[in-house]
PDB file of C-alpha atoms in Angstrom:
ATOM      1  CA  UNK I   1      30.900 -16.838  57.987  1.00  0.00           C
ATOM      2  CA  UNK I   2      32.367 -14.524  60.753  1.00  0.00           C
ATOM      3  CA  UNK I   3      36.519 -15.089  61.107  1.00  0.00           C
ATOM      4  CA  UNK I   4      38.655 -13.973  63.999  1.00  0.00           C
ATOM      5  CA  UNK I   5      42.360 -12.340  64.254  1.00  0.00           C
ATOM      6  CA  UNK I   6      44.628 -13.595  67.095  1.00  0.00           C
ATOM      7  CA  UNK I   7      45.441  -9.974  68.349  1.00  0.00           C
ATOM      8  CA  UNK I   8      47.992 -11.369  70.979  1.00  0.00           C
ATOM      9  CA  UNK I   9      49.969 -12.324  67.310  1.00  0.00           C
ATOM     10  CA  UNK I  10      48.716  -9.954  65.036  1.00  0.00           C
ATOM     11  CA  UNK I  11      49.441  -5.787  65.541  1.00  0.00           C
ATOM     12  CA  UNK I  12      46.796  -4.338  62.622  1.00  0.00           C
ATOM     13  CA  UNK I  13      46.776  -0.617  61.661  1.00  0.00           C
ATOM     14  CA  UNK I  14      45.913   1.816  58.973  1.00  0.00           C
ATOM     15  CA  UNK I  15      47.589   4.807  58.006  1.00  0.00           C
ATOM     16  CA  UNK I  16      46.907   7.031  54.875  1.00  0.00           C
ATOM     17  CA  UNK I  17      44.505   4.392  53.682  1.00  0.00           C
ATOM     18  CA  UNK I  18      46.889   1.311  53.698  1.00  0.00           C
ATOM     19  CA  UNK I  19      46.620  -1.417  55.962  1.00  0.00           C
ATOM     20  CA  UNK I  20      49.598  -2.835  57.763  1.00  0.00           C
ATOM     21  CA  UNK I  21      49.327  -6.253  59.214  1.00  0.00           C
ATOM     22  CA  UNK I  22      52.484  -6.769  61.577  1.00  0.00           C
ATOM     23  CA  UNK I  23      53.494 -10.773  62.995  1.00  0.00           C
ATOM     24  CA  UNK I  24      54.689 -10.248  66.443  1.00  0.00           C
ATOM     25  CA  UNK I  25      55.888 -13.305  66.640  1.00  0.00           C
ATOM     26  CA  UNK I  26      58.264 -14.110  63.447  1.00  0.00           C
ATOM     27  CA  UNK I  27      58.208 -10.102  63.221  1.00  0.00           C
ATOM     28  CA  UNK I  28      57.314  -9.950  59.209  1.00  0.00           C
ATOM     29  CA  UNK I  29      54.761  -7.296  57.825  1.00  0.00           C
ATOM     30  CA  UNK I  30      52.110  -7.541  55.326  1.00  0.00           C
ATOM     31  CA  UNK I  31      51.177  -4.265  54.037  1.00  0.00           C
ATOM     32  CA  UNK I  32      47.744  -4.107  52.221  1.00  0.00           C
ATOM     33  CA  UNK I  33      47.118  -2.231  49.228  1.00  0.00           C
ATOM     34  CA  UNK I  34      44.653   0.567  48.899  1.00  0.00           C
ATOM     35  CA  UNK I  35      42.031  -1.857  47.682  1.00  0.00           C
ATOM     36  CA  UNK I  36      42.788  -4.409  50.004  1.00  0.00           C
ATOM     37  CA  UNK I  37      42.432  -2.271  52.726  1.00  0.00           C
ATOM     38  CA  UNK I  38      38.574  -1.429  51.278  1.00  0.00           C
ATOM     39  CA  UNK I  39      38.379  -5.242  51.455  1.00  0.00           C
ATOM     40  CA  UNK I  40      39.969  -5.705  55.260  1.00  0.00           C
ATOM     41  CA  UNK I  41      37.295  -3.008  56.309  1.00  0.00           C
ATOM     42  CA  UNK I  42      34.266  -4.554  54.640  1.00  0.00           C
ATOM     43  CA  UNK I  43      35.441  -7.732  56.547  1.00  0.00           C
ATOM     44  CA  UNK I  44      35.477  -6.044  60.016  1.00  0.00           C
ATOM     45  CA  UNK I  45      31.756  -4.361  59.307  1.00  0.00           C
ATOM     46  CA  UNK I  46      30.257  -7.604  58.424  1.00  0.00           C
ATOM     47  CA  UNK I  47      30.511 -11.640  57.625  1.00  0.00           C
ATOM     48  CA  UNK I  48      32.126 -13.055  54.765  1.00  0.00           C
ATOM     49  CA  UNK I  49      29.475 -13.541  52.159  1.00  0.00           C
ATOM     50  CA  UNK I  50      28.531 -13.243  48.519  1.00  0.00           C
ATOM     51  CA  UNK I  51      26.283  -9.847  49.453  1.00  0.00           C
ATOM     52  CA  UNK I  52      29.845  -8.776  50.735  1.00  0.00           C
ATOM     53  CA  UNK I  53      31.466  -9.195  47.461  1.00  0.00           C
ATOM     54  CA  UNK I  54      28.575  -7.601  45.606  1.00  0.00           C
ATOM     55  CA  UNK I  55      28.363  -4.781  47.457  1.00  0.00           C
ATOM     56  CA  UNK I  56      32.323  -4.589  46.845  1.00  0.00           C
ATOM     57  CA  UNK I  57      32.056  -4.976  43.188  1.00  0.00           C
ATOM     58  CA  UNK I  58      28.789  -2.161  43.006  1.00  0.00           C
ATOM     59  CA  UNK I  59      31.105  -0.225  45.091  1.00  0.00           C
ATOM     60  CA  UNK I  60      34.353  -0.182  43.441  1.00  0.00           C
ATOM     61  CA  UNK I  61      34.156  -2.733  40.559  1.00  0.00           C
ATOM     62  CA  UNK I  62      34.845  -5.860  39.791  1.00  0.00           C
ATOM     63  CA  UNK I  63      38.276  -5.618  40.062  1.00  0.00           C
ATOM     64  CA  UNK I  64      37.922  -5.318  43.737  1.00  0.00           C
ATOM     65  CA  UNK I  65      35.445  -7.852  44.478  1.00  0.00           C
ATOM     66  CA  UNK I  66      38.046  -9.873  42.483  1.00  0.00           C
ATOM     67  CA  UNK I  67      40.646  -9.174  44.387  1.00  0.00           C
ATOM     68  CA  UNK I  68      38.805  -9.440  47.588  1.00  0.00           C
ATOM     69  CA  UNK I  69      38.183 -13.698  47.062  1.00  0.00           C
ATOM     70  CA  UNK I  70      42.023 -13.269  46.623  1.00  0.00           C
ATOM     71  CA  UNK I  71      42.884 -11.238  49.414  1.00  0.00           C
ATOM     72  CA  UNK I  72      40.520 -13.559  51.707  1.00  0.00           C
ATOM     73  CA  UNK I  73      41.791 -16.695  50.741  1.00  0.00           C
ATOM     74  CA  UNK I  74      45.421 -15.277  51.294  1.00  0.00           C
ATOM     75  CA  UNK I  75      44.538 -14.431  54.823  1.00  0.00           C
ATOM     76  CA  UNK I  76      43.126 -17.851  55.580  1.00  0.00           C
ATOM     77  CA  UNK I  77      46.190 -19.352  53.880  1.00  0.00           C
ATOM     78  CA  UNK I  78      48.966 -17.667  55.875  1.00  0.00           C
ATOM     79  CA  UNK I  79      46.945 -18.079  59.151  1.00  0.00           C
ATOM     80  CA  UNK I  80      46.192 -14.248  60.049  1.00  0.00           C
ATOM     81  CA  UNK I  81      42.045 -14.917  59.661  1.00  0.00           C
ATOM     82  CA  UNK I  82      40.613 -18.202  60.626  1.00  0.00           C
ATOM     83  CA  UNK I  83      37.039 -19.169  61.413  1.00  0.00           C
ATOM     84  CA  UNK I  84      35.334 -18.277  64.939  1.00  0.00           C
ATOM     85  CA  UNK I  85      34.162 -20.412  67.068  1.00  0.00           C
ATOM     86  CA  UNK I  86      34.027 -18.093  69.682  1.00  0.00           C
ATOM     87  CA  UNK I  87      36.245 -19.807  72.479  1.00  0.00           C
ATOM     88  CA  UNK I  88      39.476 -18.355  72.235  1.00  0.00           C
ATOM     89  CA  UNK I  89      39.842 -15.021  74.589  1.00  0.00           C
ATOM     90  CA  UNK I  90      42.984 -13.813  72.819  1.00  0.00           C
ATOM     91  CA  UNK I  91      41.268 -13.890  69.150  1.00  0.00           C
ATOM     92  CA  UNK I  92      39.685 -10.887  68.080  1.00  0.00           C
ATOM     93  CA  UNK I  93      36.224 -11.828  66.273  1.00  0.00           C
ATOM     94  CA  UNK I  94      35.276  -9.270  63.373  1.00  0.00           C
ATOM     95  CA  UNK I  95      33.962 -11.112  60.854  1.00  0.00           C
TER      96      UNK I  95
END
C-alpha cells in the first residue's frame, strides 16, 4: 500500500542520520531514532509490504523490522502518513 505526507503540514528532514518530523501547524516535533529513520527511508523507496519488512529484518534484524510495524502504525495513528488516493495536490505520495 503506497501512503502520502501532507507536506503543506508536515516539514521532514534528516540530519546526522535522525529524522525530524516537524507539525507546522500545532508546531510539535517528532524526532525519529536512528532505526526509525532506516524505516522512514525504506518507506519513501517503496510500498508498505511484508517484502518491506523482510528486507528490513535481513538488513538490520529483527529488531528493526519490529520496530518498523511499530513505527508505521504510529504514523498512521497520529495522522502524519495516511493512505493515497492520489487526489490531494498538497499531499506528498512516497509510499
Amino acid at each position: 500500500m503506497r501512503y502520502q505526507l501532507d507536506r503543506q503540514r508536515y516539514a521532514v528532514d534528516t540530519l546526522d542520520g535522525e529524522t525530524i518530523i516537524m507539525d507546522t501547524v500545532e508546531g510539535r516535533l517528532l524526532l525519529l531514532s536512528e532505526g526509525a529513520t532506516i524505516v522512514w527511508s525504506a518507506l519513501q523507496a517503496g510500498p508498505w509490504s511484508s517484502e518491506l519488512l523482510d528486507r528490513l529484518e535481513a538488513q538490520h534484524g529483527r529488531a528493526l523490522r519490529d520496530d518498523a510495524a511499530s513505527l508505521h502504525e504510529d504514523l498512521l495513528q497520529r495522522a502524519i502518513l495516511h493512505p493515497s488516493d492520489g487526489e490531494d495536490p498538497s499531499a506528498s505520495a512516497f509510499v
